[in-house]
Tab-separated table of C-alpha atoms in Angstrom:
chain	number	residue	atom	x	y	z
A	794	ASP	CA	-23.726	-8.594	-2.685
A	795	ILE	CA	-19.467	-7.110	-3.245
A	796	VAL	CA	-18.069	-4.851	-0.780
A	797	ASN	CA	-15.825	-2.395	-2.011
A	798	THR	CA	-12.674	-2.462	-0.799
A	799	ASN	CA	-10.439	-0.267	-3.546
A	800	SER	CA	-12.083	3.511	-2.688
A	801	GLN	CA	-9.773	4.294	0.703
A	802	GLN	CA	-6.231	2.852	-1.158
A	803	MET	CA	-7.378	5.127	-4.280
A	804	VAL	CA	-8.701	8.090	-2.274
A	805	THR	CA	-5.364	7.665	-0.495
A	806	ILE	CA	-3.061	7.498	-3.197
A	807	LEU	CA	-4.684	10.607	-5.350
A	808	MET	CA	-5.230	13.218	-1.947
A	809	GLU	CA	-0.946	12.344	-1.841
A	810	HIS	CA	-0.772	13.827	-5.062
A	811	GLY	CA	-2.951	16.751	-4.850
A	812	LEU	CA	-6.175	15.322	-6.202
A	813	GLN	CA	-9.020	16.248	-3.887
A	814	PRO	CA	-11.560	13.347	-4.191
A	815	GLY	CA	-15.086	14.220	-4.953
A	816	GLN	CA	-18.201	12.504	-5.101
A	817	GLN	CA	-18.660	8.247	-5.478
A	818	LEU	CA	-21.276	6.581	-6.516
A	819	LEU	CA	-21.818	2.867	-7.268
A	820	VAL	CA	-23.904	1.308	-10.289
A	821	GLY	CA	-25.060	-1.725	-11.779
A	822	ASP	CA	-24.539	-3.736	-14.239
A	823	ARG	CA	-26.610	-1.889	-16.987
A	824	VAL	CA	-25.705	-0.224	-19.700
A	825	ASN	CA	-27.502	3.231	-19.812
A	826	GLY	CA	-26.964	3.156	-15.953
A	827	ILE	CA	-23.146	3.644	-16.221
A	828	VAL	CA	-23.487	6.300	-19.289
A	829	ASP	CA	-26.244	8.077	-16.695
A	830	SER	CA	-23.892	8.035	-13.720
A	831	LEU	CA	-20.537	8.592	-16.227
A	832	ARG	CA	-22.747	12.360	-17.824
A	833	PHE	CA	-23.568	12.892	-14.596
A	834	LEU	CA	-19.761	12.611	-12.552
A	835	LEU	CA	-17.850	14.243	-15.876
A	836	ASN	CA	-20.064	17.182	-15.529
A	837	ARG	CA	-18.853	17.982	-12.277
A	838	HIS	CA	-15.001	16.539	-12.570
A	839	ALA	CA	-11.790	17.475	-13.980
A	840	VAL	CA	-11.508	13.216	-13.717
A	841	VAL	CA	-13.061	10.049	-13.202
A	842	ILE	CA	-12.438	6.802	-12.151
A	843	THR	CA	-13.746	4.085	-12.692
A	844	THR	CA	-12.942	0.630	-11.519
A	845	GLY	CA	-14.251	-3.199	-12.056
A	846	GLY	CA	-17.205	-4.164	-15.366
A	847	LEU	CA	-14.169	-5.387	-17.728
A	848	GLY	CA	-14.167	-9.045	-17.112
A	849	PRO	CA	-14.726	-11.819	-19.888
A	850	THR	CA	-18.460	-12.422	-18.641
A	851	SER	CA	-21.986	-10.114	-19.946
A	852	ASP	CA	-21.504	-8.317	-16.801
A	853	ASP	CA	-18.587	-6.710	-17.711
A	854	LEU	CA	-19.873	-3.776	-19.805
A	855	THR	CA	-18.210	-0.459	-18.790
A	856	ARG	CA	-16.237	-0.713	-21.622
A	857	ASP	CA	-19.505	-0.396	-24.063
A	858	ALA	CA	-20.886	2.035	-21.836
A	859	VAL	CA	-17.572	4.200	-22.512
A	860	ALA	CA	-18.080	3.261	-25.951
A	861	LEU	CA	-21.659	4.534	-26.224
A	862	LEU	CA	-21.248	7.340	-23.998
A	863	LEU	CA	-18.154	8.871	-26.416
A	864	GLY	CA	-20.108	7.298	-29.848
A	865	VAL	CA	-17.821	5.228	-30.956
A	866	LYS	CA	-16.499	1.544	-31.640
A	867	LEU	CA	-14.874	-0.168	-29.620
A	868	GLU	CA	-11.255	-1.640	-31.463
A	869	TYR	CA	-9.781	-5.040	-31.445
A	870	GLN	CA	-6.311	-4.258	-29.472
A	871	GLN	CA	-3.834	-7.729	-30.554
A	872	ALA	CA	-1.034	-6.571	-28.241
A	873	SER	CA	-4.034	-6.883	-25.518
A	874	TRP	CA	-4.893	-9.787	-26.235
A	875	GLN	CA	-1.258	-11.069	-26.728
A	876	ARG	CA	-0.690	-10.209	-22.711
A	877	LEU	CA	-3.609	-11.684	-21.960
A	878	HIS	CA	-3.350	-15.557	-24.137
A	879	ASP	CA	0.865	-15.883	-22.872
A	880	ARG	CA	-0.301	-14.714	-19.060
A	881	LEU	CA	-3.342	-17.559	-18.408
A	882	SER	CA	-1.393	-19.951	-20.782
A	883	SER	CA	1.543	-19.842	-18.865
A	884	ARG	CA	-0.439	-20.715	-16.088
A	885	GLY	CA	-1.347	-23.186	-17.466
A	886	LEU	CA	-5.271	-22.531	-17.066
A	887	HIS	CA	-7.143	-22.302	-20.572
A	888	VAL	CA	-7.535	-19.382	-22.612
A	889	SER	CA	-11.761	-18.742	-23.389
A	890	GLU	CA	-13.192	-17.013	-26.394
A	891	ASN	CA	-14.832	-15.124	-24.111
A	892	ASN	CA	-11.643	-13.360	-23.031
A	893	ARG	CA	-11.505	-12.423	-26.119
A	894	GLN	CA	-13.930	-9.198	-25.202
A	895	GLN	CA	-11.101	-7.725	-22.757
A	896	CYS	CA	-8.942	-7.073	-25.077
A	897	TYR	CA	-11.765	-4.514	-26.888
A	898	PHE	CA	-11.564	-0.106	-26.267
A	899	PRO	CA	-13.307	2.538	-27.500
A	900	ALA	CA	-11.767	3.899	-30.949
A	901	GLY	CA	-8.880	5.966	-29.110
A	902	ALA	CA	-8.072	4.730	-26.258
A	903	LYS	CA	-4.827	4.897	-23.678
A	904	VAL	CA	-4.535	1.181	-23.424
A	905	MET	CA	-2.997	0.577	-19.528
A	906	VAL	CA	-1.460	-2.962	-19.420
A	907	ASN	CA	-2.286	-4.564	-16.304
A	908	ALA	CA	1.102	-6.314	-14.812
A	909	ASN	CA	-1.579	-8.182	-12.546
A	910	GLY	CA	-4.301	-9.375	-14.173
A	911	THR	CA	-5.817	-10.021	-17.717
A	912	ALA	CA	-8.030	-6.759	-17.655
A	913	ASP	CA	-6.477	-3.585	-19.387
A	914	GLY	CA	-8.056	-0.786	-18.329
A	915	PHE	CA	-7.953	2.255	-20.636
A	916	ILE	CA	-7.692	5.940	-20.519
A	917	VAL	CA	-10.527	8.171	-22.488
A	918	THR	CA	-10.317	12.362	-23.076
A	919	ILE	CA	-13.737	14.278	-23.251
A	920	ASP	CA	-13.276	17.574	-23.711
A	921	LYS	CA	-11.224	18.870	-21.541
A	922	ASN	CA	-12.083	15.753	-18.924
A	923	CYS	CA	-10.556	12.429	-18.148
A	924	LEU	CA	-12.352	9.119	-18.108
A	925	MET	CA	-9.559	6.824	-16.279
A	926	VAL	CA	-11.601	3.271	-16.392
A	927	LEU	CA	-9.517	0.029	-13.956
A	928	PRO	CA	-10.243	-3.046	-13.170
A	929	GLY	CA	-11.379	-4.408	-10.271
A	930	PRO	CA	-9.549	-6.541	-7.965
A	931	PRO	CA	-7.809	-4.066	-5.658
A	932	ARG	CA	-4.440	-6.395	-6.564
A	933	GLU	CA	-4.764	-4.786	-9.798
A	934	CYS	CA	-5.943	-1.657	-10.243
A	935	VAL	CA	-4.210	-0.047	-6.990
A	936	PRO	CA	-0.593	-0.624	-9.063
A	937	MET	CA	-2.136	0.017	-11.957
A	938	LEU	CA	-3.408	3.936	-10.749
A	939	LYS	CA	0.308	4.588	-8.999
A	940	GLU	CA	2.526	3.186	-11.944
A	941	GLU	CA	0.457	3.927	-14.453
A	942	GLY	CA	-2.197	6.156	-14.535
A	943	LEU	CA	-0.831	9.442	-12.108
A	944	ALA	CA	1.662	9.743	-14.320
A	945	PHE	CA	-0.575	10.369	-17.032
A	946	LEU	CA	-2.648	12.934	-14.685
A	947	ILE	CA	0.851	14.540	-14.104
A	948	LYS	CA	1.524	15.286	-17.246
A	949	ARG	CA	-1.598	16.658	-17.979
A	950	GLY	CA	-1.004	18.649	-14.911
A	951	LEU	CA	-4.056	17.711	-12.876
A	952	SER	CA	-1.971	16.095	-9.809
A	953	LYS	CA	0.712	18.353	-7.645
A	954	PRO	CA	3.174	17.792	-4.837
A	955	VAL	CA	1.710	17.383	-2.151
A	956	PHE	CA	3.086	17.377	1.973
A	957	CYS	CA	1.555	15.151	3.964
A	958	GLN	CA	2.006	14.269	7.969
A	959	ARG	CA	-0.337	11.924	9.541
A	960	TRP	CA	-0.653	10.176	13.487
A	961	LEU	CA	-2.113	7.821	14.772
A	962	LEU	CA	-3.142	7.255	17.855
A	963	MET	CA	-5.546	5.902	20.330
A	964	GLY	CA	-7.144	6.450	23.315
A	965	LEU	CA	-9.166	9.483	22.289
A	966	GLY	CA	-12.596	9.974	20.230
A	967	GLU	CA	-12.389	11.851	16.971
A	968	SER	CA	-14.489	14.983	18.219
A	969	ALA	CA	-11.876	15.013	20.943
A	970	ILE	CA	-8.993	15.272	18.633
A	971	ALA	CA	-10.514	17.192	15.978
A	972	SER	CA	-11.292	19.343	18.956
A	973	ARG	CA	-7.637	20.055	19.683
A	974	VAL	CA	-6.179	20.029	16.740
A	975	THR	CA	-8.366	23.031	15.547
A	976	PRO	CA	-7.582	25.876	16.878
A	977	LEU	CA	-3.626	24.669	16.401
A	978	LEU	CA	-4.014	24.763	12.763
A	979	LYS	CA	-5.285	28.645	12.955
A	980	ASP	CA	-3.742	30.991	9.924
A	981	CYS	CA	-1.985	27.401	8.528
A	982	ARG	CA	-1.855	27.007	4.991
A	983	VAL	CA	-2.604	23.090	5.764
A	984	ARG	CA	-5.213	20.949	5.724
A	985	VAL	CA	-6.532	19.074	7.730
A	986	GLY	CA	-8.108	15.106	7.356
A	987	TYR	CA	-9.693	12.339	9.983
A	988	ARG	CA	-10.264	8.682	9.672
A	989	ALA	CA	-11.557	6.530	12.414
A	990	SER	CA	-11.152	3.182	12.668
A	991	TYR	CA	-11.646	1.368	16.152
A	992	PRO	CA	-9.473	2.064	18.362
A	993	TYR	CA	-7.707	4.319	16.389
A	994	CYS	CA	-8.383	7.774	15.167
A	995	GLU	CA	-6.110	8.281	11.728
A	996	VAL	CA	-4.920	12.809	11.825
A	997	LYS	CA	-3.526	13.516	8.704
A	998	LEU	CA	-2.191	17.477	7.402
A	999	PHE	CA	-1.271	17.992	4.136
A	1000	ALA	CA	0.599	20.927	2.719
A	1001	ASP	CA	1.175	22.991	-1.214
A	1002	GLN	CA	4.625	23.713	1.222
A	1003	LYS	CA	6.393	21.598	3.090
A	1004	SER	CA	7.095	24.087	5.549
A	1005	ASP	CA	4.307	24.228	6.261
A	1006	ILE	CA	3.837	21.758	8.217
A	1007	LEU	CA	7.054	21.475	9.750
A	1008	SER	CA	5.913	24.912	11.408
A	1009	LEU	CA	3.219	22.600	13.249
A	1010	ILE	CA	4.143	18.935	14.054
A	1011	ASP	CA	5.817	19.972	17.152
A	1012	ARG	CA	2.281	21.426	18.600
A	1013	ILE	CA	0.931	17.939	17.044
A	1014	GLU	CA	3.824	15.798	19.565
A	1015	VAL	CA	2.868	17.800	22.166
A	1016	GLU	CA	-0.518	18.043	22.294
A	1017	PHE	CA	-0.838	14.322	21.784
A	1018	GLU	CA	2.633	13.277	23.311
A	1019	HIS	CA	0.696	9.688	24.978
A	1020	ALA	CA	-1.518	9.061	23.028
A	1021	ILE	CA	0.539	8.947	19.515
A	1022	VAL	CA	1.873	5.333	19.044
A	1023	SER	CA	2.980	5.245	15.714
A	1024	ARG	CA	3.695	8.578	12.784
A	1025	ASP	CA	2.427	6.507	10.151
A	1026	LYS	CA	-0.684	2.874	9.145
A	1027	ARG	CA	0.863	0.749	10.923
A	1028	THR	CA	-0.867	-0.584	14.257
A	1029	ALA	CA	0.985	-0.969	17.897
A	1030	ARG	CA	0.891	-4.261	16.765
A	1031	GLU	CA	2.520	-3.921	13.928
A	1032	LEU	CA	5.227	-2.250	15.232
A	1033	LEU	CA	5.350	-4.199	18.005
A	1034	LEU	CA	6.333	-7.329	16.218
A	1035	ASP	CA	8.665	-6.021	14.132
A	1036	PHE	CA	10.389	-4.469	17.195
A	1037	LEU	CA	10.980	-7.688	18.630
A	1038	LEU	CA	11.725	-9.805	15.187
A	1039	ARG	CA	14.276	-7.002	14.429
A	1040	CYS	CA	15.810	-6.110	18.209
A	1041	ASP	CA	15.695	-9.657	18.816
A	1042	LYS	CA	13.683	-8.891	22.327
A	1043	ARG	CA	12.145	-11.916	23.889
A	1044	LEU	CA	8.509	-10.808	25.889
A	1045	CYS	CA	6.521	-13.191	27.895
A	1046	ILE	CA	2.657	-12.179	28.543
A	1047	GLU	CA	0.208	-14.618	31.434
A	1048	ASP	CA	-3.329	-13.061	29.852
A	1049	GLU	CA	-6.283	-13.580	31.685
A	1050	VAL	CA	-7.995	-11.313	29.790
A	1051	THR	CA	-8.737	-11.955	25.463
A	1052	ARG	CA	-9.380	-15.567	25.479
A	1053	GLY	CA	-7.013	-16.358	22.928
A	1054	LEU	CA	-7.164	-12.394	21.667
A	1055	LEU	CA	-3.451	-11.308	21.957
A	1056	SER	CA	-1.968	-14.899	21.955
A	1057	SER	CA	-3.877	-15.910	17.716
A	1058	SER	CA	-2.162	-12.388	17.108
A	1059	LEU	CA	1.646	-12.227	18.286
A	1060	SER	CA	2.009	-15.780	18.412
A	1061	ASN	CA	1.539	-16.373	14.631
A	1062	GLN	CA	4.740	-16.057	13.426
A	1063	GLY	CA	6.106	-19.421	13.227
A	1064	GLU	CA	9.239	-20.171	14.305
A	1065	ARG	CA	10.300	-16.382	14.457
A	1066	SER	CA	7.789	-15.989	16.381
A	1067	ARG	CA	9.298	-13.562	20.391
A	1068	VAL	CA	6.252	-14.218	22.247
A	1069	ASP	CA	5.200	-16.460	24.748
A	1070	PHE	CA	1.825	-16.932	27.236
A	1071	LYS	CA	3.278	-18.975	29.274
A	1072	LYS	CA	6.322	-18.366	30.933
A	1073	GLN	CA	9.419	-20.867	29.617
A	1074	GLU	CA	11.941	-22.264	32.098
A	1075	GLY	CA	15.647	-20.769	31.403
A	1076	VAL	CA	14.157	-18.228	29.184
A	1077	GLY	CA	15.458	-13.960	29.935
A	1078	TYR	CA	12.634	-12.201	28.838
A	1079	ASP	CA	13.121	-8.763	27.884
A	1080	CYS	CA	8.930	-8.128	29.243
A	1081	GLU	CA	7.058	-10.055	31.108
A	1082	LEU	CA	3.548	-8.826	32.195
A	1083	THR	CA	0.447	-9.974	33.446
A	1084	VAL	CA	-3.180	-9.340	31.908
A	1085	THR	CA	-5.770	-9.308	34.125
A	1086	GLY	CA	-9.411	-7.550	35.026
A	1087	LEU	CA	-12.161	-6.804	32.640
A	1088	ASP	CA	-14.311	-9.004	35.397
A	1089	ARG	CA	-17.698	-7.615	34.694
A	1090	PHE	CA	-16.580	-7.406	31.073
A	1091	TRP	CA	-17.085	-10.644	30.570
A	1092	LEU	CA	-20.121	-11.318	34.093
A	1093	GLY	CA	-22.325	-9.947	30.627
A	1094	GLU	CA	-22.766	-6.567	33.253
A	1095	LYS	CA	-24.289	-4.212	31.277
A	1096	LEU	CA	-21.717	-1.125	31.743
A	1097	GLU	CA	-20.196	1.773	30.053
A	1098	GLN	CA	-16.993	1.193	30.989
A	1099	ASP	CA	-14.108	-1.479	33.210
A	1100	GLU	CA	-10.910	-1.335	34.471
A	1101	LEU	CA	-8.405	-2.944	32.971
A	1102	LEU	CA	-5.025	-3.778	34.639
A	1103	LEU	CA	-1.466	-4.681	33.084
A	1104	THR	CA	1.630	-5.865	35.351
A	1105	PHE	CA	4.567	-5.422	34.411
A	1106	LEU	CA	7.639	-8.091	36.274
A	1107	GLU	CA	9.898	-7.028	33.484
A	1108	PRO	CA	12.145	-5.619	33.137
A	1109	ASN	CA	10.704	-3.188	36.227
A	1110	ARG	CA	7.759	-3.837	38.252
A	1111	ARG	CA	4.769	-1.333	37.395
A	1112	GLU	CA	1.298	-1.104	37.888
A	1113	VAL	CA	-1.038	0.339	34.363
A	1114	LYS	CA	-4.084	0.424	35.677
A	1115	VAL	CA	-6.647	2.022	32.516
A	1116	PRO	CA	-10.458	2.535	32.452
A	1117	VAL	CA	-11.725	0.558	29.290
A	1118	ARG	CA	-14.803	2.244	26.876
A	1119	LEU	CA	-16.896	-1.270	26.562
A	1120	TYR	CA	-17.935	-1.770	23.358
A	1121	ALA	CA	-19.774	-5.377	23.621
A	1122	ASP	CA	-16.929	-7.782	21.040
A	1123	ARG	CA	-14.433	-5.520	19.835
A	1124	THR	CA	-13.627	-3.998	23.273
A	1125	LEU	CA	-11.620	-6.922	22.970
A	1126	GLU	CA	-8.999	-5.084	20.143
A	1127	TRP	CA	-8.726	-1.796	22.221
A	1128	VAL	CA	-7.452	-4.606	24.595
A	1129	ARG	CA	-4.751	-5.854	22.184
A	1130	GLU	CA	-3.537	-3.092	21.188
A	1131	TYR	CA	-3.449	-1.396	24.227
A	1132	VAL	CA	-1.314	-4.192	25.631
A	1133	CYS	CA	0.778	-4.413	22.618
A	1134	TRP	CA	1.204	-0.455	22.951
A	1135	GLN	CA	2.485	-1.169	26.116
A	1136	CYS	CA	5.051	-3.504	26.118
A	1137	LEU	CA	6.125	-1.530	23.209
A	1138	LEU	CA	6.622	1.768	25.208
A	1139	VAL	CA	8.322	-0.271	28.633
A	1140	MET	CA	11.147	-2.165	25.915
A	1141	THR	CA	11.506	0.782	23.589
A	1142	HIS	CA	12.131	3.291	27.017
A	1143	GLU	CA	14.539	0.183	28.435
A	1144	ASP	CA	16.259	0.390	25.182
A	1145	ASN	CA	16.449	3.726	24.570
A	1146	SER	CA	18.574	3.872	28.883
A	1147	THR	CA	20.888	1.373	28.829
A	1148	GLN	CA	22.009	2.817	25.470
């Protein structure tokens, strides 16, 4: 009943440092099950990373399983207890004797200090393999991997520099994008990855040499010129909000489509909000538009697509009419991101043309 939000972030970190992730297993809170899973993975991978099971309760069994796997005893680490005690006490929290179990580690383990929680992690080596055991919460395990785990892997020669270039595309499906990228990579020493996250698809290129990626960037840019939203992970909404605040711009959107989604997404910046959803007298807007359409969508008609119309009044009057594939409630997510993207394009183009 707990969603694993760690793996995606950790996979990205590992790939950016030349480590290709392999299998992932979800294991229940049983010592024998954890031991069997670790044996399975260690027989197939040079590095195994676990998250979770290092807490103070009876179902936190990862440390016990690792000790059983190694055939060693758990040893108490006073330094870990002192850090834990100081952290909880400084926050006015009760320190329970149950917390003491978080300070036991398999004999010979290298303790990894947790700067963001109470459960230290640890690393053990098994023959030529490495087992890295991290706490479960994302705000603890991800920084621990970045700050201490990677340094250990690099020192052992398991990680190498990797050059990465990414693009966030909108308006094209993953298979359509892949069919256009594949021919561009012919005879190139790069690896490609795709990640669909509606309404976007991220394209990532990885190479051991920076020159191998540089030779492809222009080709990708030309091929997807009208679909590129960003060259990092930021969405159109995030880019638009940043641009409005950074460049002190004002935007007015008369929204007749999303029924509040645009407003809730763009006007939550408190006093720094730069977006109005009803025109204010005496305010000069750098961009002003109305959003209409999707009439058949709101009528509940069983159609595959509808039409969206953006009518820009400022800085120059023009209309953008675009077909919209209908994905139930997620359709409005597409509309929100598309509107943000088009506003950003209009304002940045106007900015560039006046400089």
